[in-house]
mmCIF file of C-alpha atoms in Angstrom:
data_model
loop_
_atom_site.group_PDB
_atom_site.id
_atom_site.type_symbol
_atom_site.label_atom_id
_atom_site.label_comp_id
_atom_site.label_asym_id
_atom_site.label_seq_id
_atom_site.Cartn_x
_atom_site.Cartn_y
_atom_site.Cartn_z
ATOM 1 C CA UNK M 1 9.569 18.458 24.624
ATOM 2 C CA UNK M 2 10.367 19.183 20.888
ATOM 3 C CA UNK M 3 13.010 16.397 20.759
ATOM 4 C CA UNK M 4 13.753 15.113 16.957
ATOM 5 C CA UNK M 5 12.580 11.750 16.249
ATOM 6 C CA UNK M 6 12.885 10.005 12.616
ATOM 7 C CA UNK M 7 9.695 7.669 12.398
ATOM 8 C CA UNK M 8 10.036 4.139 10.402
ATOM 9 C CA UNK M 9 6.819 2.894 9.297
ATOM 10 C CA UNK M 10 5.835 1.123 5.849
ATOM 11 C CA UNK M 11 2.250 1.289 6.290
ATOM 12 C CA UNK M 12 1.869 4.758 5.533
ATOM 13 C CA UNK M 13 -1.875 4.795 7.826
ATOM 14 C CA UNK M 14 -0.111 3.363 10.371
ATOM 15 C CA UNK M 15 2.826 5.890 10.366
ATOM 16 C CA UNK M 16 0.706 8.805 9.979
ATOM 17 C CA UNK M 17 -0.921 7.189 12.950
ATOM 18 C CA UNK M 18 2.076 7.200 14.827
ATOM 19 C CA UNK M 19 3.545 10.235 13.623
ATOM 20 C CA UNK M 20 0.266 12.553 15.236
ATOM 21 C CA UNK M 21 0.436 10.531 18.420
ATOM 22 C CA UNK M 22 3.579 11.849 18.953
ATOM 23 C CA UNK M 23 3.483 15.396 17.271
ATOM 24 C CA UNK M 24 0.200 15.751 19.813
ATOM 25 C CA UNK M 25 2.927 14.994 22.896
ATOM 26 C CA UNK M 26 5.309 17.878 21.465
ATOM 27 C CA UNK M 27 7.946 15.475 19.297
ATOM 28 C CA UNK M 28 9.089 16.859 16.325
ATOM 29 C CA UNK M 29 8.732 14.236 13.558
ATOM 30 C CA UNK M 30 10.047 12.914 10.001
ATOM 31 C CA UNK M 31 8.163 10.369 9.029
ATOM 32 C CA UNK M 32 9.843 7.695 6.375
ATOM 33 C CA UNK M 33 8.815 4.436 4.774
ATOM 34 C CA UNK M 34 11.492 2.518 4.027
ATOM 35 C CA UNK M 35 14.993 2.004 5.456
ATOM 36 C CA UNK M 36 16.736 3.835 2.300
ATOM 37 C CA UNK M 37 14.524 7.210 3.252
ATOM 38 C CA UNK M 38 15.606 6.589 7.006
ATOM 39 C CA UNK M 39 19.125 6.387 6.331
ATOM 40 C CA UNK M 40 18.716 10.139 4.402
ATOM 41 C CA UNK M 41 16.360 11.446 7.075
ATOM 42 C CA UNK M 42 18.514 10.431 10.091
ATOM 43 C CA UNK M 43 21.614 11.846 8.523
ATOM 44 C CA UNK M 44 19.728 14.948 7.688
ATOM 45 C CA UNK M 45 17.752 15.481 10.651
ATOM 46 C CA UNK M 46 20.379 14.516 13.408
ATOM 47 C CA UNK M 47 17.370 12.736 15.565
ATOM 48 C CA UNK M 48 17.622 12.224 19.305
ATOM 49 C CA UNK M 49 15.518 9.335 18.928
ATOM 50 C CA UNK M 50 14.996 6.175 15.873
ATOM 51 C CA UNK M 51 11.270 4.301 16.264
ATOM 52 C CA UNK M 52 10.377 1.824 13.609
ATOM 53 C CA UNK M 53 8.688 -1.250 12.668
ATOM 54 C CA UNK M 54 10.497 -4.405 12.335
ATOM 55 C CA UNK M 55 8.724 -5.510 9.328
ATOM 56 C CA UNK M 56 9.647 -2.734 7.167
ATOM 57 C CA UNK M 57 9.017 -3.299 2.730
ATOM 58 C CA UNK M 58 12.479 -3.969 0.793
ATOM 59 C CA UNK M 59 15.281 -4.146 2.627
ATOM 60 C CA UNK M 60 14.251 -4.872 6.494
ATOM 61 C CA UNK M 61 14.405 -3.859 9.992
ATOM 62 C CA UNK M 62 16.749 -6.000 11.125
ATOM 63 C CA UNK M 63 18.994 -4.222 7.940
ATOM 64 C CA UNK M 64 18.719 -0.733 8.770
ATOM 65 C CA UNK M 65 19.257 -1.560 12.817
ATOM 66 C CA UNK M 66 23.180 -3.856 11.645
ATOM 67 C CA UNK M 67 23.744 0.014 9.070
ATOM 68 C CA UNK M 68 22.698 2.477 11.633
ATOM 69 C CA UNK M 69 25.129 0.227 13.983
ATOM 70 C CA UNK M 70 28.109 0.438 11.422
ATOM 71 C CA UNK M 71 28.571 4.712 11.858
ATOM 72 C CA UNK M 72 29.913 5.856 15.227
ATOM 73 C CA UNK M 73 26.990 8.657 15.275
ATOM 74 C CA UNK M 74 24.164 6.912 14.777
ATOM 75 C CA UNK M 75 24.563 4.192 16.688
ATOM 76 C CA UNK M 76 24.367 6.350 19.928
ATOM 77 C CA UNK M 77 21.149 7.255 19.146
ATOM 78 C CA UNK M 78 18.658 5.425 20.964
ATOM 79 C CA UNK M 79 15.758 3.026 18.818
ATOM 80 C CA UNK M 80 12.578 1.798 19.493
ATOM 81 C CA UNK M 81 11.198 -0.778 17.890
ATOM 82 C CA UNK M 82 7.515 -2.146 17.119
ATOM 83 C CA UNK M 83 6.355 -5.270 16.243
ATOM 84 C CA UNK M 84 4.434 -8.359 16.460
ATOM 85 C CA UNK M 85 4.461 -11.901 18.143
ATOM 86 C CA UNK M 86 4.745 -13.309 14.904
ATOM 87 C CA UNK M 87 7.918 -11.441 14.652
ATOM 88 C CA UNK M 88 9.088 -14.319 17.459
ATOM 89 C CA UNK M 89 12.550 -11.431 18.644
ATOM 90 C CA UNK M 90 12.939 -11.103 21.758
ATOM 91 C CA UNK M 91 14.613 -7.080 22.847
ATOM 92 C CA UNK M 92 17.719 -9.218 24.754
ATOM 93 C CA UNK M 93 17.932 -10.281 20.540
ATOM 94 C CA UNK M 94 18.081 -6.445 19.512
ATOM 95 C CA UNK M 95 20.303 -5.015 22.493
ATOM 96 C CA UNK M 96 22.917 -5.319 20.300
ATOM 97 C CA UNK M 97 21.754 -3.308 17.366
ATOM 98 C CA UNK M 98 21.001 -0.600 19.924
ATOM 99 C CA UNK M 99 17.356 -1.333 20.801
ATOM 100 C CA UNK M 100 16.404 -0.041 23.576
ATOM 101 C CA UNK M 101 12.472 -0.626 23.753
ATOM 102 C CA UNK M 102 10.577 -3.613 21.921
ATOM 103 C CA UNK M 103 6.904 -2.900 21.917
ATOM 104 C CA UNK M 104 4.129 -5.267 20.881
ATOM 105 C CA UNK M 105 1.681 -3.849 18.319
ATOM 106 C CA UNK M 106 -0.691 -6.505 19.907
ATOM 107 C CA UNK M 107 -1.309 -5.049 23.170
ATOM 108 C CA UNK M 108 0.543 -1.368 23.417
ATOM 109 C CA UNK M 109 -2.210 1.525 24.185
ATOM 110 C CA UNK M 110 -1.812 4.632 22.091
ATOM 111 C CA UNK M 111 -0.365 6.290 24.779
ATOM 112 C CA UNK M 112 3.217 3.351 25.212
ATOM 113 C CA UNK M 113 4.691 5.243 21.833
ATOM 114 C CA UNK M 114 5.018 8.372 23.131
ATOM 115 C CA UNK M 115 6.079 7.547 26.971
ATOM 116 C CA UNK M 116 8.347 4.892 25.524
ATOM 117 C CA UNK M 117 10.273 7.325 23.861
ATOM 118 C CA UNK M 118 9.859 9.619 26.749
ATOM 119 C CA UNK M 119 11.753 7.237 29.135
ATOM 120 C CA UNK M 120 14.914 6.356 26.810
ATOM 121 C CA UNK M 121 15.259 9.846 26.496
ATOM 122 C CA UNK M 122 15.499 10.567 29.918
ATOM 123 C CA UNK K 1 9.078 4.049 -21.020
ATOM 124 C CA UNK K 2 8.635 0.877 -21.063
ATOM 125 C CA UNK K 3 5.921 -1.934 -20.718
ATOM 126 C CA UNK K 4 5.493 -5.558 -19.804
ATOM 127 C CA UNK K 5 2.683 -7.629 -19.535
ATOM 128 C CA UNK K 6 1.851 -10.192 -16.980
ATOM 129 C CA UNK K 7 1.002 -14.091 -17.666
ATOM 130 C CA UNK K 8 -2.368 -14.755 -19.809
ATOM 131 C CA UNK K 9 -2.016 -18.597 -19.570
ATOM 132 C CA UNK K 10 -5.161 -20.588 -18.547
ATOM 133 C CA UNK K 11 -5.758 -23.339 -17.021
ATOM 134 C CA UNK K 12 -2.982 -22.929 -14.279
ATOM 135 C CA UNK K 13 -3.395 -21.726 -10.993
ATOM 136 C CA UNK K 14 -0.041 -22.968 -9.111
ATOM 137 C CA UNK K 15 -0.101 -19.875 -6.259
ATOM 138 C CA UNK K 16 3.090 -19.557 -4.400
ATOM 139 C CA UNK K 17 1.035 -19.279 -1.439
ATOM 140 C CA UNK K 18 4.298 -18.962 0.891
ATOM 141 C CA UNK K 19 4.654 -16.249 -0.542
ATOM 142 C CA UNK K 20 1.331 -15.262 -0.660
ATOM 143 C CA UNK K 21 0.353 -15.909 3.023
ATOM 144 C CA UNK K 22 3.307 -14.101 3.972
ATOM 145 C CA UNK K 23 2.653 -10.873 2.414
ATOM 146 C CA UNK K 24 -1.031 -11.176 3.188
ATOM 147 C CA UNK K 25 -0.405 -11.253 6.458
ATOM 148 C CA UNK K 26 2.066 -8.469 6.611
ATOM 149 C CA UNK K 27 -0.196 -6.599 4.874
ATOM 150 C CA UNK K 28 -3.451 -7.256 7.127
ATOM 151 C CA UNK K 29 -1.573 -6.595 10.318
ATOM 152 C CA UNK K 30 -1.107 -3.200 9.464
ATOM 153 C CA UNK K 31 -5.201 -2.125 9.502
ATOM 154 C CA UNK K 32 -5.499 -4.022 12.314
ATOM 155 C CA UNK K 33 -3.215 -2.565 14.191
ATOM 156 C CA UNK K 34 -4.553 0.509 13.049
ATOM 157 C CA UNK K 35 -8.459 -0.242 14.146
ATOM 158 C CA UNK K 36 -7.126 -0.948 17.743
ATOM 159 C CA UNK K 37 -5.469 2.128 18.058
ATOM 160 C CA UNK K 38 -8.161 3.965 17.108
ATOM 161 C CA UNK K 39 -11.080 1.959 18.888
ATOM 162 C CA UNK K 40 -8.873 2.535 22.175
ATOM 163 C CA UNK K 41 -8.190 6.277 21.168
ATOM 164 C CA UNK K 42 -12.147 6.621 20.578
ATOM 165 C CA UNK K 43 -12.922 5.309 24.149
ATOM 166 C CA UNK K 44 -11.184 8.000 25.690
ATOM 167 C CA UNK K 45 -12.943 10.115 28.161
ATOM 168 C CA UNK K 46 -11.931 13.314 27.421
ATOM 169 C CA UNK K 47 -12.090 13.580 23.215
ATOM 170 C CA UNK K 48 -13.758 16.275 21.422
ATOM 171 C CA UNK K 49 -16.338 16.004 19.208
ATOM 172 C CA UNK K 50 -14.696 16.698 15.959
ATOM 173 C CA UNK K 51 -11.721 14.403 16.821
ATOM 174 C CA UNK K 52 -14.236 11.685 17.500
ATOM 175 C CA UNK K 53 -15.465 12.299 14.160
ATOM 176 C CA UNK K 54 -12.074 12.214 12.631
ATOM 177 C CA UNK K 55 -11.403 9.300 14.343
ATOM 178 C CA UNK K 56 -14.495 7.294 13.899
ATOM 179 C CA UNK K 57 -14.333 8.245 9.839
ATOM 180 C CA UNK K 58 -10.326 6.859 9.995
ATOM 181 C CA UNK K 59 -12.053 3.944 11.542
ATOM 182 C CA UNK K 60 -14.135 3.555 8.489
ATOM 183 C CA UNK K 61 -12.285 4.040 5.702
ATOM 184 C CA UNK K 62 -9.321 1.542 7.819
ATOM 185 C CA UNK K 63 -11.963 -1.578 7.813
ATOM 186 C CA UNK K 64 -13.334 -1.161 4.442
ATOM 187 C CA UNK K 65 -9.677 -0.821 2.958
ATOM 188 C CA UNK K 66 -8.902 -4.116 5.149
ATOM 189 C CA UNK K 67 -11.863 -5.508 3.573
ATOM 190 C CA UNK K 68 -10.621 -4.923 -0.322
ATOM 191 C CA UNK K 69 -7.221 -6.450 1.198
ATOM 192 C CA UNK K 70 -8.569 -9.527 2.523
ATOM 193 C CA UNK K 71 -11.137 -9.797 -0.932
ATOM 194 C CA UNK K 72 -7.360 -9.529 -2.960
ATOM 195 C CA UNK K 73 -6.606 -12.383 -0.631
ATOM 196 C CA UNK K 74 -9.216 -14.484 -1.232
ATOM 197 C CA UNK K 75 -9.606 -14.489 -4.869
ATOM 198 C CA UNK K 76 -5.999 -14.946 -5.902
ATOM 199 C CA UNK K 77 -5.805 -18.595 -3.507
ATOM 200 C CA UNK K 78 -8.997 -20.216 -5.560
ATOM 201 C CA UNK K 79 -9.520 -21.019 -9.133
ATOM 202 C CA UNK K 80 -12.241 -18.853 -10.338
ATOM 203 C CA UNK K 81 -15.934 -20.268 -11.766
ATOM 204 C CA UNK K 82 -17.278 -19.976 -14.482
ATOM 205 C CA UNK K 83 -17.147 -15.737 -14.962
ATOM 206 C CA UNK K 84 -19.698 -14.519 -16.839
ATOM 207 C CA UNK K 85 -18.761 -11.627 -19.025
ATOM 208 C CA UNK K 86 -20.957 -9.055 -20.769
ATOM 209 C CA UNK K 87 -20.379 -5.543 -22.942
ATOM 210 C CA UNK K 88 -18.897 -3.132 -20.119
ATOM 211 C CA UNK K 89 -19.013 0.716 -20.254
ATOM 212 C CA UNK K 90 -15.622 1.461 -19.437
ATOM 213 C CA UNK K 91 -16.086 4.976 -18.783
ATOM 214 C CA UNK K 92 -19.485 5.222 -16.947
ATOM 215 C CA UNK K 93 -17.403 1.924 -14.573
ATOM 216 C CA UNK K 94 -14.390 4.351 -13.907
ATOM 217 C CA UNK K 95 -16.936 7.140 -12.737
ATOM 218 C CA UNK K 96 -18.180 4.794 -10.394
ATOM 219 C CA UNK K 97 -14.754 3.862 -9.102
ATOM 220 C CA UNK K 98 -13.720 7.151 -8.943
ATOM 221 C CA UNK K 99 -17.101 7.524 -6.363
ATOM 222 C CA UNK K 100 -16.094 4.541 -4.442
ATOM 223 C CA UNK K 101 -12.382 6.027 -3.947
ATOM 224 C CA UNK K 102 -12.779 9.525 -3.562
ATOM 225 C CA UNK K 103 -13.413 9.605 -0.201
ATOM 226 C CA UNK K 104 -10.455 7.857 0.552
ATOM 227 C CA UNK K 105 -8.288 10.057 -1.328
ATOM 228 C CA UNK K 106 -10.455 12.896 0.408
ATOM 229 C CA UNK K 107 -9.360 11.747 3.590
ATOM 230 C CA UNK K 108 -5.633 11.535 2.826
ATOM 231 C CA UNK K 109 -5.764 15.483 0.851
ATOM 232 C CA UNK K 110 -5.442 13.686 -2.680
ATOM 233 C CA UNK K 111 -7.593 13.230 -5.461
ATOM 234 C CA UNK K 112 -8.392 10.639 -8.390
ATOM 235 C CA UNK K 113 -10.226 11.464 -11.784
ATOM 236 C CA UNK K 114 -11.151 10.025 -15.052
ATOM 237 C CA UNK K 115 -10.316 12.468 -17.842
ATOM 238 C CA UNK K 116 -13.098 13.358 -20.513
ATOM 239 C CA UNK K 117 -13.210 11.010 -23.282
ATOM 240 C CA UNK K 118 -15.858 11.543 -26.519
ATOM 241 C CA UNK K 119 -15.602 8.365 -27.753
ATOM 242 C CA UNK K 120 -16.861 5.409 -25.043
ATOM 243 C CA UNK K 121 -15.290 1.854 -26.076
ATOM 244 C CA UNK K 122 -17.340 -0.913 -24.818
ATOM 245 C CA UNK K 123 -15.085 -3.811 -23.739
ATOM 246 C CA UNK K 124 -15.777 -7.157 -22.468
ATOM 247 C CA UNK K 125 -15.478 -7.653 -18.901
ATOM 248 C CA UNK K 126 -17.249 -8.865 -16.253
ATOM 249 C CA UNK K 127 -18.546 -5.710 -14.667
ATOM 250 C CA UNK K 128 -18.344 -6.479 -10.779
ATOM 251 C CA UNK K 129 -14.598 -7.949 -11.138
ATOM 252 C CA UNK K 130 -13.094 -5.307 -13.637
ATOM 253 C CA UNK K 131 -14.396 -2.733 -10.573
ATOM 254 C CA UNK K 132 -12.825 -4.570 -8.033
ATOM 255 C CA UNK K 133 -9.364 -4.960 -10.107
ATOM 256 C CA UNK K 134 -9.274 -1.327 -10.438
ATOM 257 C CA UNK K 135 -9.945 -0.689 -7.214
ATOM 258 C CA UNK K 136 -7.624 -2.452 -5.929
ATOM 259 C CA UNK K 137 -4.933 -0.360 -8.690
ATOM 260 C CA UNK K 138 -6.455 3.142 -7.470
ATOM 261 C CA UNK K 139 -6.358 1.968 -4.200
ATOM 262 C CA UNK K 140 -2.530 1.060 -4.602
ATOM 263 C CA UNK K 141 -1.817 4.566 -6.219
ATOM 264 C CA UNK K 142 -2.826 6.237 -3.468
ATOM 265 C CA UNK K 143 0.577 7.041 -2.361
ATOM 266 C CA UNK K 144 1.350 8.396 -5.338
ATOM 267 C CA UNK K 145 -0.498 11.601 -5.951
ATOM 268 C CA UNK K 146 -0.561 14.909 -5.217
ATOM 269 C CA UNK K 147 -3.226 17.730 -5.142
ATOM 270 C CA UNK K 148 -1.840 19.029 -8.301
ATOM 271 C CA UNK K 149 -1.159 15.564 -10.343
ATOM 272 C CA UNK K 150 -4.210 13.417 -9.431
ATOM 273 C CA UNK K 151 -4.533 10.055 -9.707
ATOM 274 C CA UNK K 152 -5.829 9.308 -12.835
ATOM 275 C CA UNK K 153 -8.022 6.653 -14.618
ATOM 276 C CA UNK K 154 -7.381 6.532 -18.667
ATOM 277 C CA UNK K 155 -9.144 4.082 -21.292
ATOM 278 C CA UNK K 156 -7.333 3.651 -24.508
ATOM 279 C CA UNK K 157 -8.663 1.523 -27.226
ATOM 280 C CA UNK K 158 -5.737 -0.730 -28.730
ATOM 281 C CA UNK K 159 -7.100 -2.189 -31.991
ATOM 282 C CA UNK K 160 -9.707 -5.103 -30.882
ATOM 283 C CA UNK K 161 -8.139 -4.288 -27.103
ATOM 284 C CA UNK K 162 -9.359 -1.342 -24.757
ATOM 285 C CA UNK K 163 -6.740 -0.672 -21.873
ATOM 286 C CA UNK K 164 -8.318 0.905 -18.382
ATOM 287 C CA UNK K 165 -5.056 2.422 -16.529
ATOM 288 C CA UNK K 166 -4.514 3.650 -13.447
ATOM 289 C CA UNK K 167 -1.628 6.583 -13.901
ATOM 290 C CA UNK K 168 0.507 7.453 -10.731
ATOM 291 C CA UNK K 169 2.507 9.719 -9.743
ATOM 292 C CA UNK K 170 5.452 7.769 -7.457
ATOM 293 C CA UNK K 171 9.132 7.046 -8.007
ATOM 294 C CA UNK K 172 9.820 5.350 -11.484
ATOM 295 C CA UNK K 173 10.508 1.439 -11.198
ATOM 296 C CA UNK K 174 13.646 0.474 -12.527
ATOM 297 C CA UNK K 175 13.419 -1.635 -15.614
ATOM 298 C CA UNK K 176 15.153 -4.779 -14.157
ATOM 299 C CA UNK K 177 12.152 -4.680 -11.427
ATOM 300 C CA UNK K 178 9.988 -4.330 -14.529
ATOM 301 C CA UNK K 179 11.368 -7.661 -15.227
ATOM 302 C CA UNK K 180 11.316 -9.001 -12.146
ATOM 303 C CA UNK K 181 7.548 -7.722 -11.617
ATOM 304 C CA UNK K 182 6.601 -10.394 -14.790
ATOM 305 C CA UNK K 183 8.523 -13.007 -13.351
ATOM 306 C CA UNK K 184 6.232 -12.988 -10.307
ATOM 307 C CA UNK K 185 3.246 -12.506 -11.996
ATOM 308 C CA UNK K 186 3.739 -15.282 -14.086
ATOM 309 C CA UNK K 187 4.579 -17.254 -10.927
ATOM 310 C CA UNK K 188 1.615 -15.967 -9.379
ATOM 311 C CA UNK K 189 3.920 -14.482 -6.299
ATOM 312 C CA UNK K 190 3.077 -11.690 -4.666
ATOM 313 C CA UNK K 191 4.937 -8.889 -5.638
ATOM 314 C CA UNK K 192 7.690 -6.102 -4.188
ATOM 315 C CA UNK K 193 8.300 -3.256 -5.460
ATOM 316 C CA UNK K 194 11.533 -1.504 -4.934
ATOM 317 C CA UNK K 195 11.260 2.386 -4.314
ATOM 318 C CA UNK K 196 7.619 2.195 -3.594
ATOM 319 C CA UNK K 197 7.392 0.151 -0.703
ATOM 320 C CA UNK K 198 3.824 1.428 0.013
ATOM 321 C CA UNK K 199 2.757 -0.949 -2.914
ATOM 322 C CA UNK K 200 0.515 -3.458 -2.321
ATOM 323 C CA UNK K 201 1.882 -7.017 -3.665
ATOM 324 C CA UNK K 202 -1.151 -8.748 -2.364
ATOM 325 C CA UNK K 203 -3.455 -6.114 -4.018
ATOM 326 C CA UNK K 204 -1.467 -6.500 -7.457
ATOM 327 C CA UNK K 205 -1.247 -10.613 -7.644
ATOM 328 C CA UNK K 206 -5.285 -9.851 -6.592
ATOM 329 C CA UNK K 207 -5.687 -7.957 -9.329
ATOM 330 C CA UNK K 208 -3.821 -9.862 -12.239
ATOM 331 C CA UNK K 209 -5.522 -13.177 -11.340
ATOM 332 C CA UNK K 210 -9.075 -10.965 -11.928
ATOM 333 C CA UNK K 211 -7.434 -9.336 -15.105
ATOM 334 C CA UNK K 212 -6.726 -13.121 -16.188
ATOM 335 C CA UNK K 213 -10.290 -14.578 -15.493
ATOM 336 C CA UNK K 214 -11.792 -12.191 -17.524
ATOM 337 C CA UNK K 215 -9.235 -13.394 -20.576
ATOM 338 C CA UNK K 216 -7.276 -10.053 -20.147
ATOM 339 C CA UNK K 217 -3.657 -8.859 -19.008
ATOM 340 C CA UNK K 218 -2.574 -7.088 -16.715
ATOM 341 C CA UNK K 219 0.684 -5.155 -16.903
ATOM 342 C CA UNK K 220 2.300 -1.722 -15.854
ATOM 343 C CA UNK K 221 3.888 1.507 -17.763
ATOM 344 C CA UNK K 222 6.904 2.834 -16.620
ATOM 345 C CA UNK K 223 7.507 6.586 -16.949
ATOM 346 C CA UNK K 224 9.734 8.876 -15.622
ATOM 347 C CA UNK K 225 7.485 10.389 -13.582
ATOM 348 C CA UNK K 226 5.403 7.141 -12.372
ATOM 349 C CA UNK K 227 4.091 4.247 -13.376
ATOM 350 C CA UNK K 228 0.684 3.175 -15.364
ATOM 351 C CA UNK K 229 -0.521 0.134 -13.765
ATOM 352 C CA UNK K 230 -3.327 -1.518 -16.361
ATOM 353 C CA UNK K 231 -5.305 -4.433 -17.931
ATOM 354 C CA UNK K 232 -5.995 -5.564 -21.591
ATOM 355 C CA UNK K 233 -9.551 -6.307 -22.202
ATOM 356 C CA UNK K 234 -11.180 -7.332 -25.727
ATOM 357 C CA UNK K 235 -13.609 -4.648 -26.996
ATOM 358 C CA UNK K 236 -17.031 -5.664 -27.634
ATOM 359 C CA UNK K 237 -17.944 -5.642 -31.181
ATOM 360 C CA UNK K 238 -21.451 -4.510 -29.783
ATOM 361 C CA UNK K 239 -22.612 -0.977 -30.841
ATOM 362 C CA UNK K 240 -22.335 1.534 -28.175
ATOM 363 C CA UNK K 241 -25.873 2.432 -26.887
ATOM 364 C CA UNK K 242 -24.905 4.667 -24.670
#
């Protein structure tokens, strides 16, 4: 597949987690931390695809979603988001900041991440 | 560089536990996350030995570092008994931390070391919670290594102080989070850090609440390339045996 994907994760276990579940389905991945290293790896990488957690350190989720909405470019660029009930949003809540997946670290399998990002791609 | 010191004040254990819970649980989630993925990857059919190592060892090191997280939960949201302190071998205690953590910075390519030292202060700690604080600070510097500037522990005596440091590598903190860092501490809050968001705030408010019940401070060293993350202990006026 080699499609470009810039990977959002704070937890760095988790992203590295993440990050080799999708390298081992043929994505080619930059993994960041925190939405001011997104912004700089999605402008230099050009992605096809934006997954991230919701609950991202410093400035959040919901931030970097409203900025990546504000350019022309990257808000065409299809996101997937992760996170937990706790979180209490709804997708219909994130359609607007260009969501197009909402997965639930609760119950998604190893294999959702990469066949989520499989479908919006399609 | 620069330095400030958190709160030494006893007798006052007002947690913001809001804040407390809050980052607790955002921080817990994570590993837990993380153990389900891997418990479901590891019941797969068709996995290969060695990747059922790998992912059985990730397994391992993912619940024990949940376990230091939820023991720098616990301690920080109770006021501590009666801690009973003794003459502490500072370096022979970092050698032993450096044991506990090196296979965690094995696992992740990095490494963590206590430079040589000829003289050996003896301070006065209690043993089991001055290894536990600096776990949780090696533990937090993880991130912030490489193969070729390790992680490392450093004991400096400071007239009738000694001062066990944890020296990273990450992005210098600005100075007016420096600030902001010693407001929270004093509030007993759990802390952000800006620029290094794989910090720990949980692990830090952990550790300054042990650094306090053991009559020390805990504080952090800003320099350009990283940050010194330590605590203040009293030197024993005992002889060195050792």
């Amino acid at each position: 597949m080699n499609k470009k994907v810039v990977l959002i994760e704070s937890d760095p276990w988790l992203g590295e987690h993440f990050g080799q579940l999708l390298a081992g389905e043929g994505f080619k991945v930059k993994l960041v931390s925190d939405a001011y290293a997104a912004m700089d790896a999605i402008n230099d990488e050009q992605p096809e695809v934006i997954c991230m957690s919701l609950t991202l350190s410093g400035a959040n989720g919901l931030s970097l979603l409203h900025e990546l909405q504000s350019y022309t470019d990257t808000a065409a660029i299809p996101v997937v988001v992760w996170g937990d009930r706790t979180s209490q949003v709804e997708l219909e809540d994130l359609r607007p900041y260009g969501v197009r997946r909402l997965l639930d670290v609760a119950t998604m399998e190893p294999a959702d991440l990469p066949a989520t990002l499989r479908s919006v791609l399609a | 560089m620069a330095t400030v010191q958190g709160s030494n004040n006893r007798g006052e254990y007002d947690i913001d536990e809001s804040s407390l819970l809050a980052a607790a649980a955002g921080e817990l989630s994570s590993p837990l996350v993380l153990l389900r993925q891997l418990s479901l990857m590891l019941s797969g059919d068709d996995i290969a030995p060695a990747e059922r190592k790998r992912l059985a060892d990730q397994l391992t090191l993912t619940s024990e570092r949940a376990l230091r997280l939820t023991g720098n939960i616990v301690f920080p949201t109770h006021t501590p008994r009666l801690i009973e302190l003794e003459p502490v071998n500072a370096v022979s205690l970092c050698n032993d931390v450096v044991h506990e953590l090196s296979p965690l910075f094995t696992a992740h390519g990095k490494n963590i070391v206590v430079p040589r030292r000829v003289r050996v202060p003896l301070l006065i700690a209690n043993r089991e919670l001055l290894r536990r604080l600096l776990v949780a600070l090696g533990d937090n510097a993880l991130h912030y290594s490489s193969d070729t500037q390790p992680v490392k522990l450093t004991i400096t005596s400071r007239g009738d102080r000694v001062r066990v440091g944890v020296r990273d590598y990450g992005p210098a903190v600005p100075i007016n989070t420096i600030k902001r860092l010693e407001e929270r501490m004093k509030q007993r809050a759990a802390v952000i850090v800006p620029r290094r968001p794989q910090t720990s705030g949980v692990a830090l408010l952990g550790a300054s609440r042990l650094a306090e019940a053991m009559g020390g401070v805990m504080g952090m060293t800003r320099h350009q390339d990283g940050a010194t993350f330590y605590v203040d202990l009293k030197v024993s006026g005992q002889m060195s045996m050792l």
